[in-house]
Amino acid sequence: MIEVKSLVKTFDGFKALDGATLKIEKGSVYGLMGPNGAGKTTLLRHITGVYKQDSGEVLVDDAKVWENVNVKSHIASIPDDWFFYGQATVKEMMQLYKGLYPAFSVERYNALKDAFNIDENKNIKYLSKGMQKQVAFWLALSSMPDYMVLDEPVDGLDPVMRRRVWGLMMDDVASRGTTVLVSSHNLRELEDVCDHVGIMNHGKVILERSLLELQDNMVKLQVVFKDGEEPDLSALPILHDSRMGRVHTMIVRMCPESALNAVNKYEPIVSEAIPLTLEEIFIYEMGGLDNEINSILV
Amino acid sequence: MRSTASLFNKTLFSKDIKRLWPIWVVFSIIASLIGFAYSTGIRNNLAYYYNHPINLDARYTYYSIVSSLMPISAMILACIVTASVWGYLYTTRSTVFFHTIPVSRTGLFFTNLATTFVITIIPMLVAWLTFTTATITMGLFDPKGMFVSLLAMIAETLTMVSISTLCAQLTGRLAIFVLLDLSSNLFFAVAEELFSSFSVNFLYGVGSTPGIGLYVLSPVVGLINKLNPTNRESGAVRLEGYPIIVIYAAVALVLIAVAYLAYLSRKSEAATEVVAFKALKPVLLYSYAILGAVFFTWFFYDLTDNYNHQVYDLLKVILLMILFSTVMYFVGRMIIDRSVKVLKPKYLPGYIVMTALLVVFCFVMSKDPLGYVERTPDAEDVSSLYVNSSLGDIYLNEKDLGLIEYATDLQKTIATEGERKLNDELPEDYFNFTYMLKNGTRINREYRLNLYRENMNDKNSIESKVDEFYNLEPVLEKKFHLGGEFTFESATVYVTYYENDQFEKENEKYLTESEGLKLREALLEDLQAGRINRTDIFANGAISSEDDLMITIDLCSLVDTGRKYTRGTDMMLNAVVVDSGLAYGTYTTFPVDKSMTSTYEFLDSLGILQR
């Protein structure tokens, strides 16, 4: 389990993290979202032991991460700009990872050769950016980590490779209980893989829920009432209401069943509950709080 | 959960050794070539010295390598290796990687330190091995010299590596690291030399003296000065006592400890910052701004000086100082802030204080508050005095108390009268006085002035005292190196022929040791017989021509200061005096005319006076 408690980090007077708190259960896939400058990368760098916090705590399996070699040996990290030695081949970087990560599995590395289909004797710097990212995943997955911390991980990968990489990670989650923390701007992609999401803004984690909980707590209703009838729905927790002809479209903060029951009391001609996408949930949940949130909803 | 690393990580170590092979292989090849070149030089020199018997001291040959070759080589190599090993600190991408992997900062530090040391010392060992092998094959086997020089080489390499390692922690930029590392090795020596050279220009006659204290803080200069067996100025340390090795090794360990603490407290986000620790920003800014301001003021003053004055024009130097203080301060700010927008109100107080202090420094120096200009040592306190002037070089030791009093009085007269503006149309004379006091202090005074014949009427004038001093018989004796303290080293006779007052040709002859001894005898005869003319102090050292022939002798002798000294050989097997300061060579140049019959006849007997 990853626990971040009231984390504060200041760079030259700027508070990049201002009391960030989150909790990631073991075996979950946690999506971290937020606008540019929200503090996502800074938070991830604390979780991987790169930065030392000004205050607060970062715990992995109840142990502090900072300068904790034992904890770090179970965390594989893929930053947005992955490092490799200028002259190194894939095989040479594999040797390095093998020496550094005690659980590194050469069998897994060999098994993944087919999945990535990259010549391991090729100098990494001559590979395309997307292929370099594949090498990063190849080595990270071969390290057999308990935790994977990924910062914009699939940027530069083609759709087929994205699906393949996520598939491999989901296999690890299912088979080994690997915990994945992923920071991304791509909500549609996160929706497919995450079971928990957190959203950051101004150095704080302002919302943290399971995807199920979010989807169960908000619903889109499309309702058509009888001619001339305009029932008073102000008692309902409506976040958004629009009307096109006789069709009312409402976003209601209720579970779908309760919402339908509530409108059906007015005997509409048509009433339908439609599940919200992750993108829509965040638009309606957060849009009113902070306009900046909209910038992450692509 | 299993621990993968503590103090040392084998994987990172071997990775770096492998990936940095071009550095240690190329430098090892260069080192072995240098060893080969030395061995060739030794062969050539041995061939020469077999014909000229000399006390070949293998030990000093070995010590030469740790004084001449090692310090600068180790400094450059340590800088390159450290930049390669610690280079990850200078980009965010690599810093993130190295601080994410399961190796503690302690593990990273000591692994990197070991890597840097090993890669740096490999070429050093190759150089030492090649050199040692070469000298052994020449029959210069000295186990103690070999062992001590090996230890010294290890200590030197460790020192250079420790300095580089510390510098690597202090910045987040590769270029700044290189500048910082190279200047750290030389900073204090350069600063001391610069301030000394700059300051003495305010004080008439006060000459700059070689650094004493701060040189030690500039390891390369310190090592060269302190270890060099041929150094005659500061006194070479005999390596047999091991103190220099222990001191440098101890300093290295302290620097490593500081570097370790710096790495532990260094933030990963310091990558790309000019200065990794905020507290060091003002230290670096003001150090380099002040040094730069002083250097450029000194340099530009010198560039625009007409040399008719020997002390600074205060107004001019202050204006230059304000100009360069402004430039250096704000350039420094630009570098540290990585921005050209540095004209901010918050930076003005620092700039004003720094500039004001530099101006006050110039003003105070010009007033000579400590009375340096007119200060002369008591003759009783003087261990030796070397008077180097256009009228001849005179070496005096503590046995010559009376002559020292004469010379000191002359120096005081020159200093008290103050600067005479130099007249380009008149011959210029120089008088340099170098005192070595019994307490080890070295005092240097240098004057340039025109001598005026009309001042001879005044017995207390500079001219009268110069004339009196240079025509004392004991002074003449010393001028010709005839005292018992002089040992003949070499002499060259120059004979210039004229045809109808036009230069025709010049011959020169290098005298052998036996010829040199005969020359001394002839000179002594002439002196005792009163056949040497009075020194004409207004001739400005010019050599009087004798009809169509002019003879000049350059004589070099070793001066025995009365204390024990030994002779050794340097790396190229040149004869050197060991334990410097106890004995040194001195030169004199003097004309010979036909009135010096014994000397003239001796030179004639050599056949060099015939056309």
PDB file of C-alpha atoms in Angstrom, chain B residues 244-493:
ATOM      1  CA  ILE B 244      53.621  15.772   2.869  1.00  0.00           C
ATOM      2  CA  ILE B 245      52.081  12.432   1.925  1.00  0.00           C
ATOM      3  CA  VAL B 246      50.240  12.165   5.221  1.00  0.00           C
ATOM      4  CA  ILE B 247      49.044  15.779   5.027  1.00  0.00           C
ATOM      5  CA  TYR B 248      47.672  15.423   1.519  1.00  0.00           C
ATOM      6  CA  ALA B 249      46.043  12.088   2.288  1.00  0.00           C
ATOM      7  CA  ALA B 250      44.475  13.574   5.429  1.00  0.00           C
ATOM      8  CA  VAL B 251      43.238  16.627   3.537  1.00  0.00           C
ATOM      9  CA  ALA B 252      41.766  14.298   0.922  1.00  0.00           C
ATOM     10  CA  LEU B 253      39.872  12.360   3.575  1.00  0.00           C
ATOM     11  CA  VAL B 254      38.474  15.554   5.073  1.00  0.00           C
ATOM     12  CA  LEU B 255      37.356  16.760   1.638  1.00  0.00           C
ATOM     13  CA  ILE B 256      35.752  13.384   0.960  1.00  0.00           C
ATOM     14  CA  ALA B 257      33.859  13.620   4.242  1.00  0.00           C
ATOM     15  CA  VAL B 258      32.615  17.118   3.336  1.00  0.00           C
ATOM     16  CA  ALA B 259      31.674  15.929  -0.160  1.00  0.00           C
ATOM     17  CA  TYR B 260      29.755  13.002   1.320  1.00  0.00           C
ATOM     18  CA  LEU B 261      27.753  15.273   3.612  1.00  0.00           C
ATOM     19  CA  ALA B 262      27.151  17.618   0.696  1.00  0.00           C
ATOM     20  CA  TYR B 263      25.805  14.759  -1.419  1.00  0.00           C
ATOM     21  CA  LEU B 264      23.510  13.592   1.327  1.00  0.00           C
ATOM     22  CA  SER B 265      22.062  17.058   1.732  1.00  0.00           C
ATOM     23  CA  ARG B 266      22.056  17.872  -1.963  1.00  0.00           C
ATOM     24  CA  LYS B 267      18.569  17.989  -3.416  1.00  0.00           C
ATOM     25  CA  SER B 268      17.819  16.115  -6.618  1.00  0.00           C
ATOM     26  CA  GLU B 269      16.162  19.245  -7.950  1.00  0.00           C
ATOM     27  CA  ALA B 270      19.559  20.995  -7.896  1.00  0.00           C
ATOM     28  CA  ALA B 271      20.222  19.484 -11.334  1.00  0.00           C
ATOM     29  CA  THR B 272      20.682  22.326 -13.860  1.00  0.00           C
ATOM     30  CA  GLU B 273      21.161  24.881 -11.070  1.00  0.00           C
ATOM     31  CA  VAL B 274      24.429  26.834 -11.313  1.00  0.00           C
ATOM     32  CA  VAL B 275      24.984  26.532  -7.566  1.00  0.00           C
ATOM     33  CA  ALA B 276      23.537  23.452  -5.878  1.00  0.00           C
ATOM     34  CA  PHE B 277      23.413  24.986  -2.413  1.00  0.00           C
ATOM     35  CA  LYS B 278      21.789  28.362  -1.945  1.00  0.00           C
ATOM     36  CA  ALA B 279      24.164  29.337   0.848  1.00  0.00           C
ATOM     37  CA  LEU B 280      27.104  29.045  -1.537  1.00  0.00           C
ATOM     38  CA  LYS B 281      25.706  31.483  -4.077  1.00  0.00           C
ATOM     39  CA  PRO B 282      27.061  34.632  -2.393  1.00  0.00           C
ATOM     40  CA  VAL B 283      30.393  32.931  -1.669  1.00  0.00           C
ATOM     41  CA  LEU B 284      30.925  32.074  -5.315  1.00  0.00           C
ATOM     42  CA  LEU B 285      29.495  35.329  -6.595  1.00  0.00           C
ATOM     43  CA  TYR B 286      31.665  37.596  -4.464  1.00  0.00           C
ATOM     44  CA  SER B 287      34.806  35.450  -4.754  1.00  0.00           C
ATOM     45  CA  TYR B 288      34.775  35.509  -8.511  1.00  0.00           C
ATOM     46  CA  ALA B 289      33.442  39.054  -8.836  1.00  0.00           C
ATOM     47  CA  ILE B 290      36.147  40.469  -6.544  1.00  0.00           C
ATOM     48  CA  LEU B 291      38.891  38.412  -8.158  1.00  0.00           C
ATOM     49  CA  GLY B 292      37.650  39.378 -11.606  1.00  0.00           C
ATOM     50  CA  ALA B 293      37.397  43.071 -10.711  1.00  0.00           C
ATOM     51  CA  VAL B 294      40.933  43.117  -9.314  1.00  0.00           C
ATOM     52  CA  PHE B 295      42.313  41.152 -12.258  1.00  0.00           C
ATOM     53  CA  PHE B 296      40.758  43.334 -14.945  1.00  0.00           C
ATOM     54  CA  THR B 297      41.667  46.530 -13.107  1.00  0.00           C
ATOM     55  CA  TRP B 298      45.265  45.342 -12.843  1.00  0.00           C
ATOM     56  CA  PHE B 299      45.288  44.124 -16.449  1.00  0.00           C
ATOM     57  CA  PHE B 300      43.734  47.225 -18.007  1.00  0.00           C
ATOM     58  CA  TYR B 301      45.843  49.576 -15.899  1.00  0.00           C
ATOM     59  CA  ASP B 302      48.924  47.760 -17.095  1.00  0.00           C
ATOM     60  CA  LEU B 303      47.677  47.851 -20.665  1.00  0.00           C
ATOM     61  CA  THR B 304      47.193  51.607 -20.625  1.00  0.00           C
ATOM     62  CA  ASP B 305      50.208  52.475 -18.475  1.00  0.00           C
ATOM     63  CA  ASN B 306      53.103  54.448 -19.928  1.00  0.00           C
ATOM     64  CA  TYR B 307      55.465  52.894 -17.351  1.00  0.00           C
ATOM     65  CA  ASN B 308      56.908  56.261 -16.339  1.00  0.00           C
ATOM     66  CA  HIS B 309      55.344  55.790 -12.923  1.00  0.00           C
ATOM     67  CA  GLN B 310      56.061  52.852 -10.681  1.00  0.00           C
ATOM     68  CA  VAL B 311      53.035  53.322  -8.427  1.00  0.00           C
ATOM     69  CA  TYR B 312      49.379  53.510  -9.348  1.00  0.00           C
ATOM     70  CA  ASP B 313      47.633  56.749 -10.157  1.00  0.00           C
ATOM     71  CA  LEU B 314      44.941  56.484  -7.475  1.00  0.00           C
ATOM     72  CA  LEU B 315      42.146  58.179  -9.416  1.00  0.00           C
ATOM     73  CA  LYS B 316      42.695  56.056 -12.495  1.00  0.00           C
ATOM     74  CA  VAL B 317      42.835  52.811 -10.568  1.00  0.00           C
ATOM     75  CA  ILE B 318      39.691  53.661  -8.601  1.00  0.00           C
ATOM     76  CA  LEU B 319      37.756  54.467 -11.766  1.00  0.00           C
ATOM     77  CA  LEU B 320      38.866  51.198 -13.333  1.00  0.00           C
ATOM     78  CA  MET B 321      37.965  49.346 -10.157  1.00  0.00           C
ATOM     79  CA  ILE B 322      34.429  50.788 -10.129  1.00  0.00           C
ATOM     80  CA  LEU B 323      33.999  49.880 -13.788  1.00  0.00           C
ATOM     81  CA  PHE B 324      35.165  46.287 -13.450  1.00  0.00           C
ATOM     82  CA  SER B 325      33.484  45.753 -10.114  1.00  0.00           C
ATOM     83  CA  THR B 326      30.206  46.681 -11.793  1.00  0.00           C
ATOM     84  CA  VAL B 327      30.833  44.453 -14.786  1.00  0.00           C
ATOM     85  CA  MET B 328      31.998  41.438 -12.797  1.00  0.00           C
ATOM     86  CA  TYR B 329      29.239  41.679 -10.192  1.00  0.00           C
ATOM     87  CA  PHE B 330      26.419  41.750 -12.693  1.00  0.00           C
ATOM     88  CA  VAL B 331      27.999  39.171 -14.994  1.00  0.00           C
ATOM     89  CA  GLY B 332      28.290  36.920 -11.945  1.00  0.00           C
ATOM     90  CA  ARG B 333      24.646  37.545 -11.133  1.00  0.00           C
ATOM     91  CA  MET B 334      23.657  36.675 -14.704  1.00  0.00           C
ATOM     92  CA  ILE B 335      25.525  33.376 -14.498  1.00  0.00           C
ATOM     93  CA  ILE B 336      24.048  32.415 -11.149  1.00  0.00           C
ATOM     94  CA  ASP B 337      20.520  33.518 -12.011  1.00  0.00           C
ATOM     95  CA  ARG B 338      20.786  32.197 -15.561  1.00  0.00           C
ATOM     96  CA  SER B 339      19.103  35.384 -16.690  1.00  0.00           C
ATOM     97  CA  VAL B 340      20.175  38.702 -18.090  1.00  0.00           C
ATOM     98  CA  LYS B 341      17.532  40.484 -16.019  1.00  0.00           C
ATOM     99  CA  VAL B 342      19.757  41.239 -13.057  1.00  0.00           C
ATOM    100  CA  LEU B 343      19.330  44.985 -12.703  1.00  0.00           C
ATOM    101  CA  LYS B 344      17.030  44.531  -9.745  1.00  0.00           C
ATOM    102  CA  PRO B 345      16.865  46.763  -6.671  1.00  0.00           C
ATOM    103  CA  LYS B 346      17.464  43.771  -4.372  1.00  0.00           C
ATOM    104  CA  TYR B 347      20.880  43.219  -5.932  1.00  0.00           C
ATOM    105  CA  LEU B 348      22.060  46.802  -5.548  1.00  0.00           C
ATOM    106  CA  PRO B 349      23.111  46.737  -1.861  1.00  0.00           C
ATOM    107  CA  GLY B 350      25.488  43.817  -2.457  1.00  0.00           C
ATOM    108  CA  TYR B 351      26.960  45.531  -5.485  1.00  0.00           C
ATOM    109  CA  ILE B 352      27.386  48.853  -3.692  1.00  0.00           C
ATOM    110  CA  VAL B 353      29.032  47.281  -0.641  1.00  0.00           C
ATOM    111  CA  MET B 354      31.406  45.193  -2.754  1.00  0.00           C
ATOM    112  CA  THR B 355      32.426  48.126  -4.933  1.00  0.00           C
ATOM    113  CA  ALA B 356      32.811  50.441  -1.952  1.00  0.00           C
ATOM    114  CA  LEU B 357      35.050  47.911  -0.201  1.00  0.00           C
ATOM    115  CA  LEU B 358      37.240  47.565  -3.268  1.00  0.00           C
ATOM    116  CA  VAL B 359      37.546  51.350  -3.601  1.00  0.00           C
ATOM    117  CA  VAL B 360      38.383  51.665   0.100  1.00  0.00           C
ATOM    118  CA  PHE B 361      40.975  48.903  -0.338  1.00  0.00           C
ATOM    119  CA  CYS B 362      42.653  50.883  -3.144  1.00  0.00           C
ATOM    120  CA  PHE B 363      42.597  54.058  -1.093  1.00  0.00           C
ATOM    121  CA  VAL B 364      44.005  52.429   2.031  1.00  0.00           C
ATOM    122  CA  MET B 365      46.733  50.652   0.085  1.00  0.00           C
ATOM    123  CA  SER B 366      47.841  53.916  -1.503  1.00  0.00           C
ATOM    124  CA  LYS B 367      48.302  55.443   1.960  1.00  0.00           C
ATOM    125  CA  ASP B 368      50.649  52.630   3.034  1.00  0.00           C
ATOM    126  CA  PRO B 369      49.241  52.466   6.580  1.00  0.00           C
ATOM    127  CA  LEU B 370      51.772  49.863   7.647  1.00  0.00           C
ATOM    128  CA  GLY B 371      54.722  51.890   6.392  1.00  0.00           C
ATOM    129  CA  TYR B 372      55.969  49.201   4.041  1.00  0.00           C
ATOM    130  CA  VAL B 373      57.610  51.631   1.646  1.00  0.00           C
ATOM    131  CA  GLU B 374      60.215  53.046   4.005  1.00  0.00           C
ATOM    132  CA  ARG B 375      60.640  49.983   6.153  1.00  0.00           C
ATOM    133  CA  THR B 376      64.038  48.287   6.001  1.00  0.00           C
ATOM    134  CA  PRO B 377      65.164  45.346   8.069  1.00  0.00           C
ATOM    135  CA  ASP B 378      67.860  45.631  10.720  1.00  0.00           C
ATOM    136  CA  ALA B 379      71.153  44.317   9.371  1.00  0.00           C
ATOM    137  CA  GLU B 380      71.431  41.962  12.355  1.00  0.00           C
ATOM    138  CA  ASP B 381      68.194  40.261  11.353  1.00  0.00           C
ATOM    139  CA  VAL B 382      69.318  39.584   7.812  1.00  0.00           C
ATOM    140  CA  SER B 383      70.403  36.123   6.882  1.00  0.00           C
ATOM    141  CA  SER B 384      71.242  37.022   3.296  1.00  0.00           C
ATOM    142  CA  LEU B 385      70.794  39.922   0.925  1.00  0.00           C
ATOM    143  CA  TYR B 386      70.876  39.709  -2.814  1.00  0.00           C
ATOM    144  CA  VAL B 387      71.317  43.033  -4.571  1.00  0.00           C
ATOM    145  CA  ASN B 388      70.474  42.650  -8.209  1.00  0.00           C
ATOM    146  CA  SER B 389      71.058  45.790 -10.215  1.00  0.00           C
ATOM    147  CA  SER B 390      72.145  47.132 -13.544  1.00  0.00           C
ATOM    148  CA  LEU B 391      75.559  47.709 -11.927  1.00  0.00           C
ATOM    149  CA  GLY B 392      76.081  44.068 -10.991  1.00  0.00           C
ATOM    150  CA  ASP B 393      74.641  41.353  -8.790  1.00  0.00           C
ATOM    151  CA  ILE B 394      75.941  41.238  -5.245  1.00  0.00           C
ATOM    152  CA  TYR B 395      75.230  38.406  -2.843  1.00  0.00           C
ATOM    153  CA  LEU B 396      75.769  39.152   0.860  1.00  0.00           C
ATOM    154  CA  ASN B 397      75.409  36.786   3.770  1.00  0.00           C
ATOM    155  CA  GLU B 398      75.313  37.295   7.503  1.00  0.00           C
ATOM    156  CA  LYS B 399      79.129  37.393   7.650  1.00  0.00           C
ATOM    157  CA  ASP B 400      78.986  40.596   5.599  1.00  0.00           C
ATOM    158  CA  LEU B 401      77.215  42.623   8.251  1.00  0.00           C
ATOM    159  CA  GLY B 402      78.945  45.878   7.302  1.00  0.00           C
ATOM    160  CA  LEU B 403      78.079  45.533   3.641  1.00  0.00           C
ATOM    161  CA  ILE B 404      74.478  44.674   4.520  1.00  0.00           C
ATOM    162  CA  GLU B 405      74.311  47.928   6.482  1.00  0.00           C
ATOM    163  CA  TYR B 406      75.619  49.811   3.453  1.00  0.00           C
ATOM    164  CA  ALA B 407      73.063  48.153   1.175  1.00  0.00           C
ATOM    165  CA  THR B 408      70.200  48.658   3.627  1.00  0.00           C
ATOM    166  CA  ASP B 409      71.096  52.318   3.958  1.00  0.00           C
ATOM    167  CA  LEU B 410      71.119  52.632   0.181  1.00  0.00           C
ATOM    168  CA  GLN B 411      67.713  51.005  -0.068  1.00  0.00           C
ATOM    169  CA  LYS B 412      66.297  53.255   2.652  1.00  0.00           C
ATOM    170  CA  THR B 413      67.655  56.331   0.851  1.00  0.00           C
ATOM    171  CA  ILE B 414      65.954  55.285  -2.381  1.00  0.00           C
ATOM    172  CA  ALA B 415      62.687  54.489  -0.603  1.00  0.00           C
ATOM    173  CA  THR B 416      62.643  57.672   1.480  1.00  0.00           C
ATOM    174  CA  GLU B 417      63.264  59.949  -1.464  1.00  0.00           C
ATOM    175  CA  GLY B 418      60.270  58.413  -3.161  1.00  0.00           C
ATOM    176  CA  GLU B 419      59.523  57.741  -6.750  1.00  0.00           C
ATOM    177  CA  ARG B 420      61.439  59.647  -9.407  1.00  0.00           C
ATOM    178  CA  LYS B 421      59.400  59.989 -12.543  1.00  0.00           C
ATOM    179  CA  LEU B 422      61.301  58.125 -15.186  1.00  0.00           C
ATOM    180  CA  ASN B 423      62.800  60.101 -18.042  1.00  0.00           C
ATOM    181  CA  ASP B 424      62.692  58.101 -21.265  1.00  0.00           C
ATOM    182  CA  GLU B 425      65.648  60.001 -22.665  1.00  0.00           C
ATOM    183  CA  LEU B 426      68.014  59.034 -19.858  1.00  0.00           C
ATOM    184  CA  PRO B 427      69.495  55.608 -19.128  1.00  0.00           C
ATOM    185  CA  GLU B 428      67.395  53.715 -16.622  1.00  0.00           C
ATOM    186  CA  ASP B 429      68.947  51.789 -13.755  1.00  0.00           C
ATOM    187  CA  TYR B 430      67.347  49.182 -11.548  1.00  0.00           C
ATOM    188  CA  PHE B 431      68.071  48.112  -7.993  1.00  0.00           C
ATOM    189  CA  ASN B 432      66.420  45.026  -6.572  1.00  0.00           C
ATOM    190  CA  PHE B 433      67.011  44.045  -2.960  1.00  0.00           C
ATOM    191  CA  THR B 434      66.043  40.553  -1.833  1.00  0.00           C
ATOM    192  CA  TYR B 435      66.405  40.007   1.893  1.00  0.00           C
ATOM    193  CA  MET B 436      66.127  36.637   3.565  1.00  0.00           C
ATOM    194  CA  LEU B 437      65.658  37.262   7.261  1.00  0.00           C
ATOM    195  CA  LYS B 438      66.823  34.895   9.944  1.00  0.00           C
ATOM    196  CA  ASN B 439      63.198  34.195  10.839  1.00  0.00           C
ATOM    197  CA  GLY B 440      62.624  32.898   7.303  1.00  0.00           C
ATOM    198  CA  THR B 441      60.808  35.981   5.992  1.00  0.00           C
ATOM    199  CA  ARG B 442      61.598  37.066   2.489  1.00  0.00           C
ATOM    200  CA  ILE B 443      61.473  40.773   1.649  1.00  0.00           C
ATOM    201  CA  ASN B 444      61.702  42.043  -1.854  1.00  0.00           C
ATOM    202  CA  ARG B 445      62.160  45.666  -2.941  1.00  0.00           C
ATOM    203  CA  GLU B 446      62.459  46.771  -6.549  1.00  0.00           C
ATOM    204  CA  TYR B 447      63.291  50.255  -7.830  1.00  0.00           C
ATOM    205  CA  ARG B 448      63.775  51.727 -11.255  1.00  0.00           C
ATOM    206  CA  LEU B 449      65.284  55.196 -11.524  1.00  0.00           C
ATOM    207  CA  ASN B 450      67.502  57.536 -13.523  1.00  0.00           C
ATOM    208  CA  LEU B 451      70.790  58.512 -11.906  1.00  0.00           C
ATOM    209  CA  TYR B 452      71.895  62.145 -12.228  1.00  0.00           C
ATOM    210  CA  ARG B 453      75.581  63.095 -12.178  1.00  0.00           C
ATOM    211  CA  GLU B 454      74.831  66.501 -10.585  1.00  0.00           C
ATOM    212  CA  ASN B 455      73.514  64.749  -7.445  1.00  0.00           C
ATOM    213  CA  MET B 456      77.000  63.442  -6.706  1.00  0.00           C
ATOM    214  CA  ASN B 457      77.729  66.707  -4.912  1.00  0.00           C
ATOM    215  CA  ASP B 458      75.323  65.663  -2.165  1.00  0.00           C
ATOM    216  CA  LYS B 459      76.901  62.953   0.010  1.00  0.00           C
ATOM    217  CA  ASN B 460      73.481  61.737   1.088  1.00  0.00           C
ATOM    218  CA  SER B 461      72.071  61.417  -2.416  1.00  0.00           C
ATOM    219  CA  ILE B 462      71.196  58.091  -3.950  1.00  0.00           C
ATOM    220  CA  GLU B 463      73.929  58.596  -6.539  1.00  0.00           C
ATOM    221  CA  SER B 464      76.654  59.104  -3.927  1.00  0.00           C
ATOM    222  CA  LYS B 465      75.601  56.044  -1.978  1.00  0.00           C
ATOM    223  CA  VAL B 466      75.360  53.874  -5.076  1.00  0.00           C
ATOM    224  CA  ASP B 467      78.812  55.012  -6.164  1.00  0.00           C
ATOM    225  CA  GLU B 468      80.249  54.331  -2.720  1.00  0.00           C
ATOM    226  CA  PHE B 469      78.673  50.908  -2.383  1.00  0.00           C
ATOM    227  CA  TYR B 470      79.585  49.566  -5.807  1.00  0.00           C
ATOM    228  CA  ASN B 471      83.207  50.674  -5.508  1.00  0.00           C
ATOM    229  CA  LEU B 472      83.913  49.090  -2.126  1.00  0.00           C
ATOM    230  CA  GLU B 473      86.606  46.469  -2.608  1.00  0.00           C
ATOM    231  CA  PRO B 474      84.642  43.680  -0.869  1.00  0.00           C
ATOM    232  CA  VAL B 475      81.706  44.492  -3.151  1.00  0.00           C
ATOM    233  CA  LEU B 476      83.922  44.285  -6.229  1.00  0.00           C
ATOM    234  CA  GLU B 477      85.217  40.967  -4.928  1.00  0.00           C
ATOM    235  CA  LYS B 478      81.666  39.702  -4.700  1.00  0.00           C
ATOM    236  CA  LYS B 479      80.791  41.172  -8.047  1.00  0.00           C
ATOM    237  CA  PHE B 480      83.430  38.910  -9.579  1.00  0.00           C
ATOM    238  CA  HIS B 481      82.411  35.921  -7.418  1.00  0.00           C
ATOM    239  CA  LEU B 482      85.807  35.825  -5.758  1.00  0.00           C
ATOM    240  CA  GLY B 483      84.718  35.157  -2.196  1.00  0.00           C
ATOM    241  CA  GLY B 484      85.077  31.739  -0.612  1.00  0.00           C
ATOM    242  CA  GLU B 485      81.327  31.185  -0.704  1.00  0.00           C
ATOM    243  CA  PHE B 486      81.267  31.006  -4.508  1.00  0.00           C
ATOM    244  CA  THR B 487      81.732  27.720  -6.356  1.00  0.00           C
ATOM    245  CA  PHE B 488      82.238  27.957 -10.101  1.00  0.00           C
ATOM    246  CA  GLU B 489      79.319  26.565 -12.076  1.00  0.00           C
ATOM    247  CA  SER B 490      79.712  27.977 -15.570  1.00  0.00           C
ATOM    248  CA  ALA B 491      81.032  30.951 -17.499  1.00  0.00           C
ATOM    249  CA  THR B 492      80.609  32.245 -21.004  1.00  0.00           C
ATOM    250  CA  VAL B 493      82.900  34.794 -22.606  1.00  0.00           C
TER     251      VAL B 493
END
